[in-house]
Coordinates of C-alpha atoms and ligand atoms in Angstrom, one line a residue:
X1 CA 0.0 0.0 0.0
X2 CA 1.2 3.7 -1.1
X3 CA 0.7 6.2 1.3
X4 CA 1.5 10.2 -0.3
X5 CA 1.5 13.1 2.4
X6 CA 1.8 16.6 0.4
X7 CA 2.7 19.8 2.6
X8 CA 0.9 23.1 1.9
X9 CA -3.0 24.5 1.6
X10 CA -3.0 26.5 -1.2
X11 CA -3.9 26.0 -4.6
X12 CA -0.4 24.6 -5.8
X13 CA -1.6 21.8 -3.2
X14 CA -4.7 21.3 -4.6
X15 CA -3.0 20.2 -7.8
X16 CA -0.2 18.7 -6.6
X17 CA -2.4 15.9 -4.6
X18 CA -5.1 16.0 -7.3
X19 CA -2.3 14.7 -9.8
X20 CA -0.6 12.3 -7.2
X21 CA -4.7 11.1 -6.5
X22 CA -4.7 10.1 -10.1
X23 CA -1.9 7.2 -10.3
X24 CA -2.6 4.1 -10.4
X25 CA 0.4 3.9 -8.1
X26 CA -1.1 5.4 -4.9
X27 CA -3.6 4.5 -2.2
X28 CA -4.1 7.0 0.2
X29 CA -2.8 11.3 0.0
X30 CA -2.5 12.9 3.2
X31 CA -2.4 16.8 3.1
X32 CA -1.1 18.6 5.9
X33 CA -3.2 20.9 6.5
X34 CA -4.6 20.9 3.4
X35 CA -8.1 23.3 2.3
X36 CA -11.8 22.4 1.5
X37 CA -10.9 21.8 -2.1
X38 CA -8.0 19.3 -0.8
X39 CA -10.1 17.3 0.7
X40 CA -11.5 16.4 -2.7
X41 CA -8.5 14.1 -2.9
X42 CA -6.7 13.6 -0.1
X43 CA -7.7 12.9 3.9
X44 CA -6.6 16.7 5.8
X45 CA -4.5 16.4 8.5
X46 CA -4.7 19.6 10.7
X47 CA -0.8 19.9 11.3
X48 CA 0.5 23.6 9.8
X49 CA 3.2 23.8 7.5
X50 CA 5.8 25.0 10.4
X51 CA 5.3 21.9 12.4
X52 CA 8.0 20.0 11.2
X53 CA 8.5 17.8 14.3
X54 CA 4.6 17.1 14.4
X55 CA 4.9 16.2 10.2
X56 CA 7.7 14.3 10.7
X57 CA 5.9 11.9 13.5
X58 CA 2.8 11.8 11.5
X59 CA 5.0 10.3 9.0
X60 CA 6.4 7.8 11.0
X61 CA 3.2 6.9 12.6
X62 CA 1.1 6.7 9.2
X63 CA 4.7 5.1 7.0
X64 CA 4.5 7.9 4.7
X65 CA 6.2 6.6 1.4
X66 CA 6.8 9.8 0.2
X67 CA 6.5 12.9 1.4
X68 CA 6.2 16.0 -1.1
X69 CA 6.5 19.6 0.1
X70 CA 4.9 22.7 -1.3
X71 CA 5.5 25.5 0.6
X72 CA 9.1 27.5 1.2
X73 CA 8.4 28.2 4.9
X74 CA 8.8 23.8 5.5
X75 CA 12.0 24.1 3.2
X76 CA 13.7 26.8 5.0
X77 CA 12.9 25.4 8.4
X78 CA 14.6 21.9 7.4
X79 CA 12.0 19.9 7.0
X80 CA 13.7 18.3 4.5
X81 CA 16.9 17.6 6.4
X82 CA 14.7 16.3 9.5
X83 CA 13.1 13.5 7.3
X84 CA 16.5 12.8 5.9
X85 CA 17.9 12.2 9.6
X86 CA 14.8 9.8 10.5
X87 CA 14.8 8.2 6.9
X88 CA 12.0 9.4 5.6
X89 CA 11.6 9.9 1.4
X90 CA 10.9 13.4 1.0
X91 CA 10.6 15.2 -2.4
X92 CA 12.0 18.7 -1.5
X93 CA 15.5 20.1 -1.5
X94 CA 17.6 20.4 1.7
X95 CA 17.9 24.0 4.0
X96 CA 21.1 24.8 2.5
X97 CA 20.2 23.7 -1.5
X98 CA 16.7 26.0 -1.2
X99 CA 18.8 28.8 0.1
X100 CA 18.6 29.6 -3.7
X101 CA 15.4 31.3 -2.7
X102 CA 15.6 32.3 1.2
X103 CA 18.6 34.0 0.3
X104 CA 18.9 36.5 -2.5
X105 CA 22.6 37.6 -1.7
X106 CA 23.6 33.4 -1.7
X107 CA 21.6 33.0 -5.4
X108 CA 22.6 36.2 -7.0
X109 CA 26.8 35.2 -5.8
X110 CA 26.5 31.6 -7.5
X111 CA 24.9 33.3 -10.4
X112 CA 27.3 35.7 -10.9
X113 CA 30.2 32.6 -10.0
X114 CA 29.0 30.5 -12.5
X115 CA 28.2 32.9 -15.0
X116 CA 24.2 32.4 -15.0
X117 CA 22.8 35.4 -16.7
X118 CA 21.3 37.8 -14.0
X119 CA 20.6 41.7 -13.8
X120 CA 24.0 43.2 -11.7
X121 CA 23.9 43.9 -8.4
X122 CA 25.6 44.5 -5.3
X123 CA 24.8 43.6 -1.3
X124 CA 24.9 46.6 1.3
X125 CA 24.3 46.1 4.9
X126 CA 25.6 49.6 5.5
X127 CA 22.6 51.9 4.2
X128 CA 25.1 55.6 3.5
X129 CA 27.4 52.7 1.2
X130 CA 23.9 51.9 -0.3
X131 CA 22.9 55.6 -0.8
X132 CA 26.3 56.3 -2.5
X133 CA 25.7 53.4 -4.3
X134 CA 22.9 54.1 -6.0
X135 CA 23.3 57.6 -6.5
X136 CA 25.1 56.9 -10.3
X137 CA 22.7 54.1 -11.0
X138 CA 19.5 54.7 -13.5
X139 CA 16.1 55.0 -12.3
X140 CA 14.0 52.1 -12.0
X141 CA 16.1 50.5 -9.6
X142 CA 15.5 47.3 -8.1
X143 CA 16.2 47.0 -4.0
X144 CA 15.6 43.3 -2.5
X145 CA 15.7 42.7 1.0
X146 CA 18.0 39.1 1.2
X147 CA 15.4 37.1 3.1
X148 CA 12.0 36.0 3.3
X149 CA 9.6 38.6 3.3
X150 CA 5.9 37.1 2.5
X151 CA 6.6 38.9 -1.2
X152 CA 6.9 42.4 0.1
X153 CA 10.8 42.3 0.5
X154 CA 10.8 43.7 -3.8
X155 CA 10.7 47.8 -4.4
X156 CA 11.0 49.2 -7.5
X157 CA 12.3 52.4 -7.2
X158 CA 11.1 54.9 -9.6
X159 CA 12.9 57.8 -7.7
X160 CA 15.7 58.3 -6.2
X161 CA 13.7 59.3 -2.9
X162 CA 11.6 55.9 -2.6
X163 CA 15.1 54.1 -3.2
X164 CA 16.1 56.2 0.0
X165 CA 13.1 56.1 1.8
X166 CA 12.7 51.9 1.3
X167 CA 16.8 51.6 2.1
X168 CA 16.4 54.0 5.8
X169 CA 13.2 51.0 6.2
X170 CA 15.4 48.6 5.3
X171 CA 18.4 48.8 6.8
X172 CA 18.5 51.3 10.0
X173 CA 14.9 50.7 10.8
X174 CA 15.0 46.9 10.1
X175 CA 11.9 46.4 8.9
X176 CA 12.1 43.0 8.3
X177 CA 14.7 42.2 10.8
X178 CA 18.1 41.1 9.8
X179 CA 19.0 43.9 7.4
X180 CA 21.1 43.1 4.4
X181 CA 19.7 44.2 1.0
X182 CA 20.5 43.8 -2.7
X183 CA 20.4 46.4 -5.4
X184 CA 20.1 45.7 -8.7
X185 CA 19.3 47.1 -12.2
X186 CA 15.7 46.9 -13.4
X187 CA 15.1 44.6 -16.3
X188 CA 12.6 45.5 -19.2
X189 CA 11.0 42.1 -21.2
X190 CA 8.5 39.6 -21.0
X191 CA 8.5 37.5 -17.5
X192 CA 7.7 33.7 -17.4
X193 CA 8.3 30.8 -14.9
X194 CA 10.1 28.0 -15.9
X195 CA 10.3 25.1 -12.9
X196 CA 12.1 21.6 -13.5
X197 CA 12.7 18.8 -11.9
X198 CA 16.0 18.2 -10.4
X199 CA 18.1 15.8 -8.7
X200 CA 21.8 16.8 -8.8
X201 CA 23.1 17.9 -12.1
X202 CA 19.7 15.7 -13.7
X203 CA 17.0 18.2 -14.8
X204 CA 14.0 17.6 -16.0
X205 CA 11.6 20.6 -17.6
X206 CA 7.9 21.3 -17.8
X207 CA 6.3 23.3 -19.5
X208 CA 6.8 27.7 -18.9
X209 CA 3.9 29.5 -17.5
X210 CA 3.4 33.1 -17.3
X211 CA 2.5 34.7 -14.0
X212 CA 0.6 37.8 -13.2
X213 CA 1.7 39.1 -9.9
X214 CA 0.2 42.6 -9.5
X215 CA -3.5 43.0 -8.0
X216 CA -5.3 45.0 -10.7
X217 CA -5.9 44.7 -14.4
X218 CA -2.7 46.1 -17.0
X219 CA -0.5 44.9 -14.4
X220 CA -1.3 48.1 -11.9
X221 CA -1.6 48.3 -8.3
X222 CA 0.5 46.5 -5.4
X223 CA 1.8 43.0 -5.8
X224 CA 0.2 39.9 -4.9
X225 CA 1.2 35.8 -4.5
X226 CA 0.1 35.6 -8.6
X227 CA -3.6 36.4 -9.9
X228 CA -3.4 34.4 -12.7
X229 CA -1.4 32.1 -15.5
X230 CA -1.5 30.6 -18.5
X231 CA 1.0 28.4 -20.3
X232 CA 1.7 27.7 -24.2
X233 CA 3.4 31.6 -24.2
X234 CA 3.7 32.9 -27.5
X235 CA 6.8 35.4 -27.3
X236 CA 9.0 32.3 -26.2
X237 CA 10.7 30.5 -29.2
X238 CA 12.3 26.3 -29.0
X239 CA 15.6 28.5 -29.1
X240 CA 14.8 30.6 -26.0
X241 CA 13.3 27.4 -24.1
X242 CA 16.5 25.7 -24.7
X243 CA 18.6 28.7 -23.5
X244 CA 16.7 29.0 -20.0
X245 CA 17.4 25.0 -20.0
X246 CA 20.7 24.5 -20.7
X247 CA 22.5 28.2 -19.7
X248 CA 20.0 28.5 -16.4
X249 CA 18.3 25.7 -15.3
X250 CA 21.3 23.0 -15.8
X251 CA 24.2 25.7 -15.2
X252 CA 22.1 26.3 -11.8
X253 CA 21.7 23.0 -11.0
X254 CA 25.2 22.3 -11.8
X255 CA 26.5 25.1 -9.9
X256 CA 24.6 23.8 -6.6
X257 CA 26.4 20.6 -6.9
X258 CA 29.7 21.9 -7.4
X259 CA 28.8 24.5 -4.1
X260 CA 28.1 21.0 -2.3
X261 CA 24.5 21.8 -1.7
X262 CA 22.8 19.2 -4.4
X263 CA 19.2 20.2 -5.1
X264 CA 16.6 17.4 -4.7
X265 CA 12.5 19.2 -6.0
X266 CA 11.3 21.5 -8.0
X267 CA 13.6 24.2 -9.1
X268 CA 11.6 27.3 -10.5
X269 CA 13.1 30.2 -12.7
X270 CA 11.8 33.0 -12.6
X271 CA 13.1 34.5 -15.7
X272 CA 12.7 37.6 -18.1
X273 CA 13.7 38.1 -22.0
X274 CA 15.0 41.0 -22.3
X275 CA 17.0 42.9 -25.1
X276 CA 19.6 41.0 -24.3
X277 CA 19.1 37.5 -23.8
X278 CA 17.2 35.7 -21.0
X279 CA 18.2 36.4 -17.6
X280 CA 17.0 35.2 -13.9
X281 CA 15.1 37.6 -12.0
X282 CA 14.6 34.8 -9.2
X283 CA 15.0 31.3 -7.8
X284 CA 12.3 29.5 -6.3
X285 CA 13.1 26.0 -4.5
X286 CA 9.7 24.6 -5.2
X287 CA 6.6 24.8 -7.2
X288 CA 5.1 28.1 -7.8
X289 CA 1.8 29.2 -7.2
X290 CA -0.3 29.9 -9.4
X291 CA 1.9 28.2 -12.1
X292 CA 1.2 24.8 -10.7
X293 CA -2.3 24.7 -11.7
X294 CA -2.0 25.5 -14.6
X295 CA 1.2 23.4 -15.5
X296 CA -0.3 20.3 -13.4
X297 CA -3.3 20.5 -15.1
X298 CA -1.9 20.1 -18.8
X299 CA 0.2 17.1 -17.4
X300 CA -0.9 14.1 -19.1
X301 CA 1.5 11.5 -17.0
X302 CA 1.7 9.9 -14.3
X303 CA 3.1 13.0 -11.4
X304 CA 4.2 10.1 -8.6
X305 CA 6.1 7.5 -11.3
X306 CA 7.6 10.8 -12.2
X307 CA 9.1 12.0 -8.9
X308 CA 9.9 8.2 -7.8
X309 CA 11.8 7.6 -11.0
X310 CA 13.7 11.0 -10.7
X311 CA 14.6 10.5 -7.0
X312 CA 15.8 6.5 -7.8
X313 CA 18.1 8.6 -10.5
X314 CA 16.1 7.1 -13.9
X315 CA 14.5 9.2 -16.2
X316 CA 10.6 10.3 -15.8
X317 CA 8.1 9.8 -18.5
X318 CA 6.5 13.8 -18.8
X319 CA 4.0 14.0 -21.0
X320 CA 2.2 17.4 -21.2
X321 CA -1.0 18.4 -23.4
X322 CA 0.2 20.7 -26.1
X323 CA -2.7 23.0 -25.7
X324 CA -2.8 26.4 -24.2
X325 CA -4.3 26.0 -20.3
X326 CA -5.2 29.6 -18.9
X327 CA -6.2 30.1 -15.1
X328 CA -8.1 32.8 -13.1
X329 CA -7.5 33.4 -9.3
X330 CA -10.7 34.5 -7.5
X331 CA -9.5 36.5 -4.2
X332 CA -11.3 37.6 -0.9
X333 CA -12.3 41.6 -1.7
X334 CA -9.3 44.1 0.1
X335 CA -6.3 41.5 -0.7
X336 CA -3.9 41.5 -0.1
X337 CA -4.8 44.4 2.4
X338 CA -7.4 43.2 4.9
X339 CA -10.1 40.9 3.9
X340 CA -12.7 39.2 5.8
X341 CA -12.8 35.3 6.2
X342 CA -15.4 32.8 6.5
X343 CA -17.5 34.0 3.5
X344 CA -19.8 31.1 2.4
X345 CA -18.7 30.2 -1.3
X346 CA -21.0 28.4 -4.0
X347 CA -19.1 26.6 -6.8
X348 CA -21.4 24.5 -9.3
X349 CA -19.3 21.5 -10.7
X350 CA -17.3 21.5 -13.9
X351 CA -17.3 19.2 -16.7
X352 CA -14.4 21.4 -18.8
X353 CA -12.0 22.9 -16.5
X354 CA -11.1 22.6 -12.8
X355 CA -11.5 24.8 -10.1
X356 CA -8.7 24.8 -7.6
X357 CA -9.1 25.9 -4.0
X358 CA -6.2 28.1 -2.7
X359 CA -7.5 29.6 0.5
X360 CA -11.1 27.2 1.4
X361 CA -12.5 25.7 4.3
X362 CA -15.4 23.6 5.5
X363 CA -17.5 24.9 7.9
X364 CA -20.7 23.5 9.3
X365 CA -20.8 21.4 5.8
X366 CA -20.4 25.3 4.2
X367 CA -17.4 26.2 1.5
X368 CA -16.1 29.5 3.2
X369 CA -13.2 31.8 2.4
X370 CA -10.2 31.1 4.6
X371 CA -7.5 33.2 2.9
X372 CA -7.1 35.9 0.4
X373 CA -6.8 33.7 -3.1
X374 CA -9.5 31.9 -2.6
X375 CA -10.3 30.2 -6.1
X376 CA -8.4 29.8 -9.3
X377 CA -10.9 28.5 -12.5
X378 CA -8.7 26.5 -15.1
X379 CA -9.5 25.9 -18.2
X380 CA -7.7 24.5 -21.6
X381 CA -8.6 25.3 -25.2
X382 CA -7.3 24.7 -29.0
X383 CA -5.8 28.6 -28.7
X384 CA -5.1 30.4 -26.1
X385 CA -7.9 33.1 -26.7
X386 CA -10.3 29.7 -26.3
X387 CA -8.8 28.8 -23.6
X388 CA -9.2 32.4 -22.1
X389 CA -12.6 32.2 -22.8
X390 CA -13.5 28.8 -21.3
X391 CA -12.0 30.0 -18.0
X392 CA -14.0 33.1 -17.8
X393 CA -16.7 31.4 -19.3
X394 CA -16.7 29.5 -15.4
X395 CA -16.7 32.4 -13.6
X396 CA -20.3 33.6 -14.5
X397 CA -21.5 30.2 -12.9
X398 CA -19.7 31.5 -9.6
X399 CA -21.4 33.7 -7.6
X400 CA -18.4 36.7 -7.5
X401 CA -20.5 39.0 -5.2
X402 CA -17.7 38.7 -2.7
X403 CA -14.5 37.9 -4.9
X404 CA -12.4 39.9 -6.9
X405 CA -10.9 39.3 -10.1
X406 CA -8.5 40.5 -13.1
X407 CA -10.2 40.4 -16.4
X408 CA -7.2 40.6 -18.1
X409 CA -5.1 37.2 -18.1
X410 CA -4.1 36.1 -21.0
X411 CA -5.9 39.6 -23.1
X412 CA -2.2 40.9 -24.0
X413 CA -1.4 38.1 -25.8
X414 CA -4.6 37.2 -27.8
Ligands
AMP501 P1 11.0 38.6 -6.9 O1 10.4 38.5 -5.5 O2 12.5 38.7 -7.0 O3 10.4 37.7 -7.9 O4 10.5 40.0 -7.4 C1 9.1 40.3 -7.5 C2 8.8 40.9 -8.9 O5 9.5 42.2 -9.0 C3 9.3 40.1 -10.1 O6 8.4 39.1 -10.5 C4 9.4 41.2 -11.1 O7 8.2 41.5 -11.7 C5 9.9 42.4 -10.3 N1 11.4 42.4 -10.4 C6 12.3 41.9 -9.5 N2 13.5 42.1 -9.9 C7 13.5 42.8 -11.0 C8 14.5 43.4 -11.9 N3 15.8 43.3 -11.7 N4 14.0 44.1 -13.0 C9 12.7 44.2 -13.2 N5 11.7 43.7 -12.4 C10 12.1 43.0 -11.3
LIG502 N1 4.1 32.7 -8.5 C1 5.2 33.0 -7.9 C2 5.7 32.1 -6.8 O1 5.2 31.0 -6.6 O2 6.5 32.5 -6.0

């Protein structure tokens, strides 16, 4: 008997245990803690993703066979490293490999070491060095604090004041705590994410998905964790896939073994074309959300043979459908300021398309809100504009009155 637990709640869970549901392999998904939509295919277990100790027992207890891990928080807490020690099969890489993303200074040093395309930068700990710093540098510039902070830690300066004003935050008033903070040059070009599969220097792709991270329509307003994606994106050519694989994603993969941090998961890109070439704007060191619905969706294959076969070192069979997939996030109304939970939620069933739950509960046998992405309707088509269509097409048989959406995913490209 096969027995999957998958970490996380949100909607990249939804379709992470959805897909591991589906082979012929399993028996039985656990989701710790999971959402209402979860429960669709796997049994909830009400341990948070923090509780590493508490997961790791569960595991033991229930002989988890493999243990697959959405969020970052998990990763950068060692979750990974705990299961190791107790011998426990976990698909997920190590504290010190997903320093890639919990630290920006570590992932922009091996990118510049190994030569992995990347805007330039500098770190400054010392905020008059910063000041002095950026006073000969052009305007947009980029300032990253170099840890994790929930998706806030990213200004882009448009003047030389905000730089200031976000740097005196930064680094005397230590907004986020420990203050170290990189500055960078702003990058113009199209943005996708690109995640693989990797196990050492072995990487595996799937298909690129394009994210839309700000809250309101032409890509205005503050940023959010992603309102929408769509894959199938029509300003990447075979010859610019093939760059992000072989001068990124292998180069990076390559570089973390040579660093003696091997990377066992899901390594995401989060990469720009620009003028010049493709270059890294990020590292992720797991699947993204909302990329993962939309990528899991279109994948035809089996997603446990897959991660079994890459972690016992043989090559996965990855079959993905060719057509464009196109997904909507529904959020609570105020996100990501403050939004009321609890909000009872009716969602009709589907015959085309899927809706994933990212922030859902049950309560009292109700669907209520329990975060601020709440939904994400995904839908595939012959063309992307179909596809488009399809997945607003679901919408009107939500009722929206207390959800917020972008109407324009996918509309650029069409
Ligand atoms: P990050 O958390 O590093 O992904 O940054 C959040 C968002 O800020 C990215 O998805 C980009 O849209 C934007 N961003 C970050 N760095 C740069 C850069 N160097 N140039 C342009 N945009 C950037
Ligand atoms: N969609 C961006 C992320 O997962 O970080």
């Amino acid at each position: 008997m096969i027995k999957v637990l998958v970490i996380g709640s949100g909607g990249r869970c939804d379709a992470i245990c959805r897909k591991i549901k589906e082979s012929e392999l399993v028996d039985f998904v656990f989701c710790a803690p999971g959402n209402a939509g979860i429960a669709r295919h796997a049994i909830n277990i009400p341990i948070n993703v923090e509780e590493i100790d508490k997961l790791a027992d569960f595991a033991l207890k229930e002989k988890i066979d493999l243990t697959i891990v959405g969020p970052e928080a998990s990763l950068s807490l060692g979750i990974v490293n705990k299961f190791n020690d107790l011998g426990l099969k976990i698909f997920g890489p190590t504290k010190e490999a997903a320093l890639i993303e919990s630290s920006k200074s570590f992932a922009k040093e091996l990118m510049k070491k190994y030569n992995i395309p990347t805007a330039n930068y500098e770190v400054f700990t010392d905020y008059n060095n910063a000041i002095n710093y950026i006073k000969n540098k052009k305007l947009p510039i980029v300032l990253k604090y170099d840890g994790l902070a929930a998706g806030k830690g990213v200004i882009i300066a448009k003047t030389y004041e905000e730089a200031n004003t976000n740097l005196y935050e930064m680094l005397v008033n230590k907004e986020f705590g420990e203050a170290k903070v990189v500055i960078e040059d702003f990058l113009e070009g199209e943005e996708f994410s690109y995640m693989c599969f990797v196990n050492g220097s072995k990487v595996y792709k799937m298909i690129p998905a394009r994210d839309y991270k700000r809250i309101n329509d032409n890509d205005l307003g503050p940023n959010t964790g992603g309102m929408g994606a769509f894959t199938s994106l029509p300003f990447l050519t075979p010859a610019d896939e093939d760059f992000a694989y072989q001068e990124i994603m292998v180069k990076t993969a390559d570089a973390l073994v040579k660093e003696g941090k091997p990377f066992l998961g899901v390594l995401y890109g989060g990469l720009i074309k620009t003028e010049d070439g493709i270059k890294v704007i990020e590292f992720n060191a797991r699947f993204g959300d909302p990329e993962t619905e939309v990528v899991l969706h279109s994948l035809d294959s089996d997603l446990y043979k897959a991660i079994i076969d890459i972690m016992n070192g043989n090559e996965p069979t990855l079959i993905f459908d060719k057509r464009p997939t196109l997904g909507v996030v529904l959020t609570s109304i105020g996100y990501p300021g403050k939004y009321e939970k609890g909000v009872k939620l009716f969602i009709p069933p589907f015959d085309d398309g899927y809706v994933y739950h990212m922030g859902t509960k049950l309560e009292n046998d109700n669907i209520v809100t329990n975060g601020g992405r709440v939904l994400m309707c995904v839908a595939s088509g012959y063309t992307l504009e179909e596809a488009r269509v399809n997945a607003y097409e679901m919408i009107k048989e939500i009722d929206t009155k207390n959800l917020y959406y972008r109407k324009d995913i996918g509309l650029k490209f069409i």
